[in-house]
């Protein structure tokens, strides 16, 4: 499912349909187009094809976890410079997330203001780093 948005495409990779719906609503209400993936390999394939601006990836994604997904996206020349990866988790995993190369980390529960602020901060950092 994809919605059209003015600010660009963002992917939500999470096996929980409630999380996908919640984060998707936050993003679409803020002007982003949204696409969804339910496992890590689906997210990886879709990211290589659609080149979203950002991916919110749950750390506990099935088939390919969010940390492995992040490492693959950051090491792939096709996606490394275009995709911001924000890892979501119920786990306290900030150090693991940093080591995987993620641009940001949000510990659940998810709040609209934290989702949007983290996304904007990650975009600002990536635009000033490059």
Coordinates of N, CA and C in Angstrom, one line a residue:
X1 N 0.8 -1.2 0.0 CA 0.0 0.0 0.0 C 0.9 1.2 0.0
X2 N 0.6 2.2 -0.8 CA 1.3 3.5 -0.9 C 0.3 4.6 -0.9
X3 N 0.7 5.6 -0.2 CA -0.1 6.9 -0.2 C 0.7 7.9 -0.9
X4 N 0.1 8.9 -1.5 CA 0.9 10.0 -2.1 C 1.1 11.0 -1.1
X5 N 2.3 11.6 -1.1 CA 2.7 12.6 -0.1 C 3.6 13.6 -0.7
X6 N 3.6 14.9 -0.2 CA 4.4 15.9 -0.8 C 5.9 15.9 -0.3
X7 N 6.1 15.4 0.9 CA 7.4 15.4 1.5 C 8.3 14.3 1.1
X8 N 7.8 13.3 0.4 CA 8.6 12.1 0.0 C 8.1 10.8 0.6
X9 N 8.7 9.8 0.2 CA 8.3 8.4 0.5 C 9.1 7.9 1.8
X10 N 8.3 7.4 2.7 CA 8.9 6.8 3.9 C 8.4 5.4 4.1
X11 N 9.2 4.4 4.4 CA 8.8 3.0 4.6 C 8.7 2.7 6.1
X12 N 7.7 1.9 6.4 CA 7.6 1.4 7.8 C 7.7 -0.1 7.7
X13 N 8.7 -0.6 8.3 CA 9.0 -2.1 8.3 C 8.8 -2.6 9.7
X14 N 7.6 -3.3 9.9 CA 7.3 -3.8 11.2 C 6.3 -4.9 11.0
X15 N 6.4 -6.0 11.7 CA 5.5 -7.1 11.6 C 4.2 -6.9 12.3
X16 N 4.1 -5.9 13.1 CA 2.9 -5.5 13.8 C 2.0 -4.6 13.0
X17 N 0.8 -5.0 12.6 CA 0.0 -4.2 11.8 C -0.5 -2.9 12.5
X18 N -0.6 -3.0 13.8 CA -1.0 -1.8 14.6 C 0.1 -0.7 14.6
X19 N 1.4 -1.1 14.7 CA 2.5 -0.2 14.6 C 2.5 0.4 13.2
X20 N 2.4 -0.4 12.2 CA 2.4 0.1 10.8 C 1.3 1.1 10.6
X21 N 0.1 0.8 11.1 CA -1.0 1.8 10.9 C -0.8 3.1 11.7
X22 N -0.3 3.0 12.9 CA -0.1 4.1 13.8 C 1.0 5.1 13.2
X23 N 2.2 4.5 12.9 CA 3.2 5.3 12.3 C 2.8 5.8 11.0
X24 N 2.2 5.0 10.2 CA 1.7 5.4 8.9 C 0.8 6.6 9.0
X25 N -0.1 6.6 9.9 CA -1.0 7.7 10.1 C -0.3 9.0 10.5
X26 N 0.7 8.9 11.4 CA 1.5 10.0 11.8 C 2.2 10.7 10.6
X27 N 2.7 9.8 9.8 CA 3.5 10.3 8.6 C 2.6 10.9 7.5
X28 N 1.5 10.2 7.2 CA 0.7 10.7 6.1 C 0.0 12.0 6.6
X29 N -0.4 12.1 7.8 CA -1.0 13.4 8.3 C 0.1 14.5 8.3
X30 N 1.4 14.2 8.2 CA 2.4 15.2 8.2 C 2.9 15.4 6.7
X31 N 2.3 14.8 5.8 CA 2.6 15.1 4.4 C 3.5 14.1 3.7
X32 N 3.9 13.0 4.3 CA 4.7 12.0 3.7 C 3.9 10.9 3.0
X33 N 4.5 10.4 1.9 CA 3.9 9.2 1.3 C 4.5 8.0 2.1
X34 N 3.7 6.9 2.2 CA 4.1 5.8 3.1 C 3.9 4.5 2.4
X35 N 4.9 3.6 2.6 CA 4.8 2.3 2.1 C 5.2 1.4 3.2
X36 N 4.8 0.1 3.1 CA 4.9 -0.8 4.3 C 5.6 -2.1 3.9
X37 N 6.3 -2.7 4.9 CA 6.9 -4.0 4.7 C 6.7 -4.8 6.0
X38 N 6.5 -6.1 5.9 CA 6.2 -6.9 7.1 C 7.4 -7.7 7.6
X39 N 8.5 -7.8 6.8 CA 9.7 -8.5 7.2 C 10.9 -7.8 6.6
X40 N 12.1 -8.2 7.0 CA 13.3 -7.5 6.6 C 13.6 -7.7 5.2
X41 N 13.4 -8.9 4.6 CA 13.8 -9.1 3.2 C 12.8 -8.3 2.3
X42 N 11.6 -8.3 2.6 CA 10.6 -7.5 1.9 C 11.0 -6.0 1.9
X43 N 11.4 -5.5 3.1 CA 11.9 -4.1 3.2 C 13.1 -3.8 2.4
X44 N 14.1 -4.8 2.4 CA 15.3 -4.6 1.7 C 15.0 -4.5 0.2
X45 N 14.2 -5.4 -0.3 CA 13.9 -5.4 -1.7 C 13.1 -4.2 -2.2
X46 N 12.1 -3.8 -1.3 CA 11.4 -2.6 -1.7 C 12.2 -1.3 -1.6
X47 N 13.1 -1.3 -0.6 CA 14.0 -0.1 -0.5 C 14.9 0.1 -1.7
X48 N 15.4 -1.1 -2.2 CA 16.3 -1.0 -3.4 C 15.5 -0.5 -4.6
X49 N 14.2 -0.9 -4.7 CA 13.4 -0.5 -5.8 C 12.9 0.9 -5.7
X50 N 12.3 1.3 -4.6 CA 11.6 2.6 -4.4 C 12.4 3.7 -3.8
X51 N 13.6 3.4 -3.3 CA 14.5 4.4 -2.7 C 13.8 5.4 -1.8
X52 N 13.2 4.9 -0.7 CA 12.5 5.8 0.2 C 13.5 6.8 0.9
X53 N 13.0 7.9 1.3 CA 13.8 8.9 2.1 C 14.3 8.3 3.4
X54 N 13.4 7.5 4.0 CA 13.7 7.0 5.3 C 12.9 5.6 5.5
X55 N 13.5 4.8 6.4 CA 12.8 3.6 6.8 C 12.8 3.5 8.3
X56 N 11.6 3.3 8.8 CA 11.4 3.0 10.2 C 11.4 1.5 10.3
X57 N 12.4 0.9 10.9 CA 12.5 -0.6 10.9 C 12.5 -1.1 12.4
X58 N 11.6 -2.0 12.7 CA 11.6 -2.7 14.0 C 12.8 -3.6 14.1
X59 N 13.4 -3.6 15.3 CA 14.6 -4.4 15.5 C 14.2 -5.9 15.4
X60 N 13.0 -6.3 15.7 CA 12.6 -7.7 15.8 C 11.8 -8.1 14.5
X61 N 12.2 -7.5 13.4 CA 11.6 -7.9 12.1 C 11.8 -9.4 11.8
X62 N 10.8 -10.1 11.3 CA 11.1 -11.5 11.0 C 11.9 -11.6 9.7
X63 N 12.6 -12.8 9.6 CA 13.4 -13.2 8.4 C 14.7 -12.5 8.3
X64 N 14.7 -11.2 8.5 CA 15.9 -10.4 8.5 C 15.7 -9.2 9.5
X65 N 16.4 -9.3 10.7 CA 16.0 -8.3 11.7 C 16.4 -6.9 11.3
X66 N 15.9 -5.9 12.1 CA 16.1 -4.5 11.7 C 17.5 -4.1 11.7
X67 N 18.4 -4.7 12.6 CA 19.8 -4.3 12.6 C 20.5 -4.8 11.4
X68 N 20.2 -6.1 11.0 CA 20.8 -6.6 9.8 C 20.3 -5.9 8.5
X69 N 19.1 -5.5 8.5 CA 18.5 -4.7 7.4 C 19.3 -3.4 7.3
X70 N 19.5 -2.7 8.5 CA 20.2 -1.5 8.5 C 21.6 -1.6 8.0
X71 N 22.3 -2.6 8.4 CA 23.7 -2.9 7.9 C 23.7 -3.1 6.4
X72 N 22.8 -3.8 5.9 CA 22.7 -4.1 4.4 C 22.4 -2.8 3.7
X73 N 21.4 -2.0 4.1 CA 21.1 -0.8 3.5 C 22.3 0.2 3.5
X74 N 23.0 0.3 4.6 CA 24.1 1.2 4.7 C 25.3 0.8 4.0
X75 N 25.4 -0.5 3.7 CA 26.6 -1.0 2.9 C 26.3 -1.1 1.4
X76 N 25.1 -1.0 1.0 CA 24.7 -1.2 -0.4 C 24.8 0.2 -1.1
X77 N 25.7 0.3 -2.1 CA 25.8 1.6 -2.8 C 24.5 2.1 -3.4
X78 N 23.6 1.3 -3.7 CA 22.3 1.7 -4.2 C 21.4 2.4 -3.2
X79 N 21.7 2.1 -1.9 CA 20.8 2.7 -0.9 C 21.6 3.5 0.2
X80 N 22.8 3.3 0.3 CA 23.6 3.9 1.4 C 23.5 5.4 1.5
X81 N 23.5 6.1 0.4 CA 23.4 7.6 0.5 C 22.0 8.2 0.4
X82 N 21.0 7.4 0.2 CA 19.7 7.9 0.0 C 18.7 7.6 1.1
X83 N 19.0 6.5 1.9 CA 18.1 6.0 2.9 C 18.5 6.4 4.3
X84 N 17.6 7.0 5.0 CA 17.8 7.3 6.5 C 17.1 6.1 7.2
X85 N 17.8 5.5 8.1 CA 17.3 4.3 8.8 C 17.1 4.7 10.3
X86 N 15.8 4.5 10.7 CA 15.5 4.8 12.1 C 14.9 3.5 12.7
X87 N 15.6 2.9 13.7 CA 15.3 1.7 14.2 C 14.3 1.9 15.4
X88 N 13.2 1.1 15.4 CA 12.2 1.1 16.5 C 12.4 -0.2 17.3
X89 N 12.2 -0.1 18.6 CA 12.3 -1.3 19.4 C 11.6 -1.2 20.8
X90 N 11.1 -2.3 21.3 CA 10.7 -2.3 22.7 C 11.9 -2.6 23.6
X91 N 13.0 -3.0 23.0 CA 14.2 -3.3 23.7 C 15.1 -2.1 23.9
X92 N 15.8 -2.0 25.0 CA 16.8 -1.0 25.2 C 18.0 -1.4 24.4
X93 N 18.2 -0.9 23.2 CA 19.2 -1.4 22.3 C 20.0 -0.3 21.6
X94 N 20.1 0.9 22.2 CA 20.6 2.1 21.6 C 22.1 1.8 21.1
X95 N 22.9 1.2 21.8 CA 24.3 0.9 21.4 C 24.3 -0.1 20.2
X96 N 23.5 -1.1 20.3 CA 23.5 -2.0 19.1 C 23.0 -1.3 17.9
X97 N 22.1 -0.4 18.0 CA 21.5 0.3 16.9 C 22.6 1.2 16.3
X98 N 23.4 1.9 17.1 CA 24.5 2.8 16.7 C 25.5 1.9 15.9
X99 N 25.9 0.8 16.5 CA 26.9 -0.1 15.8 C 26.4 -0.6 14.5
X100 N 25.1 -0.7 14.3 CA 24.5 -1.2 13.0 C 24.5 -0.1 12.0
X101 N 24.8 1.2 12.4 CA 24.9 2.3 11.5 C 23.6 3.0 11.3
X102 N 22.6 2.8 12.2 CA 21.3 3.5 12.0 C 21.5 5.0 12.3
X103 N 20.6 5.8 11.7 CA 20.7 7.2 11.8 C 20.0 7.7 13.1
X104 N 19.1 6.8 13.6 CA 18.4 7.2 14.9 C 17.7 5.9 15.4
X105 N 17.3 6.1 16.7 CA 16.7 5.0 17.4 C 15.5 5.6 18.3
X106 N 14.4 4.9 18.2 CA 13.3 5.2 19.1 C 12.8 4.0 19.8
X107 N 12.8 4.1 21.1 CA 12.3 3.0 22.0 C 10.8 3.2 22.1
X108 N 10.1 2.1 21.9 CA 8.6 2.0 22.0 C 8.2 2.2 23.4
X109 N 7.1 2.8 23.8 CA 5.9 3.1 22.9 C 6.2 4.3 22.0
X110 N 5.5 4.3 20.9 CA 5.7 5.4 19.9 C 4.7 6.5 20.1
X111 N 5.3 7.7 20.0 CA 4.5 8.9 20.1 C 4.7 9.8 18.8
X112 N 3.6 10.4 18.4 CA 3.7 11.2 17.2 C 4.8 12.2 17.2
X113 N 4.9 13.0 18.2 CA 5.9 14.0 18.3 C 7.3 13.4 18.2
X114 N 7.6 12.3 18.9 CA 8.9 11.7 18.8 C 9.2 11.1 17.4
X115 N 8.3 10.5 16.8 CA 8.4 10.0 15.4 C 8.8 11.1 14.5
X116 N 8.1 12.2 14.5 CA 8.3 13.3 13.5 C 9.6 14.1 13.8
X117 N 9.8 14.3 15.1 CA 11.0 15.0 15.5 C 12.3 14.2 15.2
X118 N 12.2 12.9 15.4 CA 13.4 12.1 15.1 C 13.7 12.0 13.6
X119 N 12.6 11.9 12.8 CA 12.7 11.9 11.4 C 13.3 13.2 10.9
X120 N 12.8 14.3 11.3 CA 13.4 15.6 10.9 C 14.8 15.8 11.3
X121 N 15.1 15.4 12.6 CA 16.5 15.5 13.1 C 17.5 14.6 12.2
X122 N 17.0 13.4 11.9 CA 17.9 12.6 11.1 C 18.1 13.2 9.7
X123 N 17.0 13.7 9.1 CA 17.2 14.4 7.8 C 18.2 15.6 7.9
X124 N 18.0 16.4 8.9 CA 18.9 17.5 9.1 C 20.4 17.1 9.2
X125 N 20.6 16.0 10.0 CA 22.0 15.5 10.2 C 22.5 15.0 8.9
X126 N 21.7 14.2 8.2 CA 22.2 13.6 6.9 C 22.5 14.7 5.9
X127 N 21.7 15.8 5.9 CA 22.0 16.9 4.9 C 23.2 17.7 5.3
X128 N 23.6 17.8 6.6 CA 24.7 18.6 7.0 C 26.0 17.7 7.0
X129 N 25.8 16.4 7.1 CA 27.0 15.5 7.1 C 27.6 15.3 5.7
X130 N 26.8 15.4 4.6 CA 27.2 15.1 3.3 C 27.7 16.2 2.6

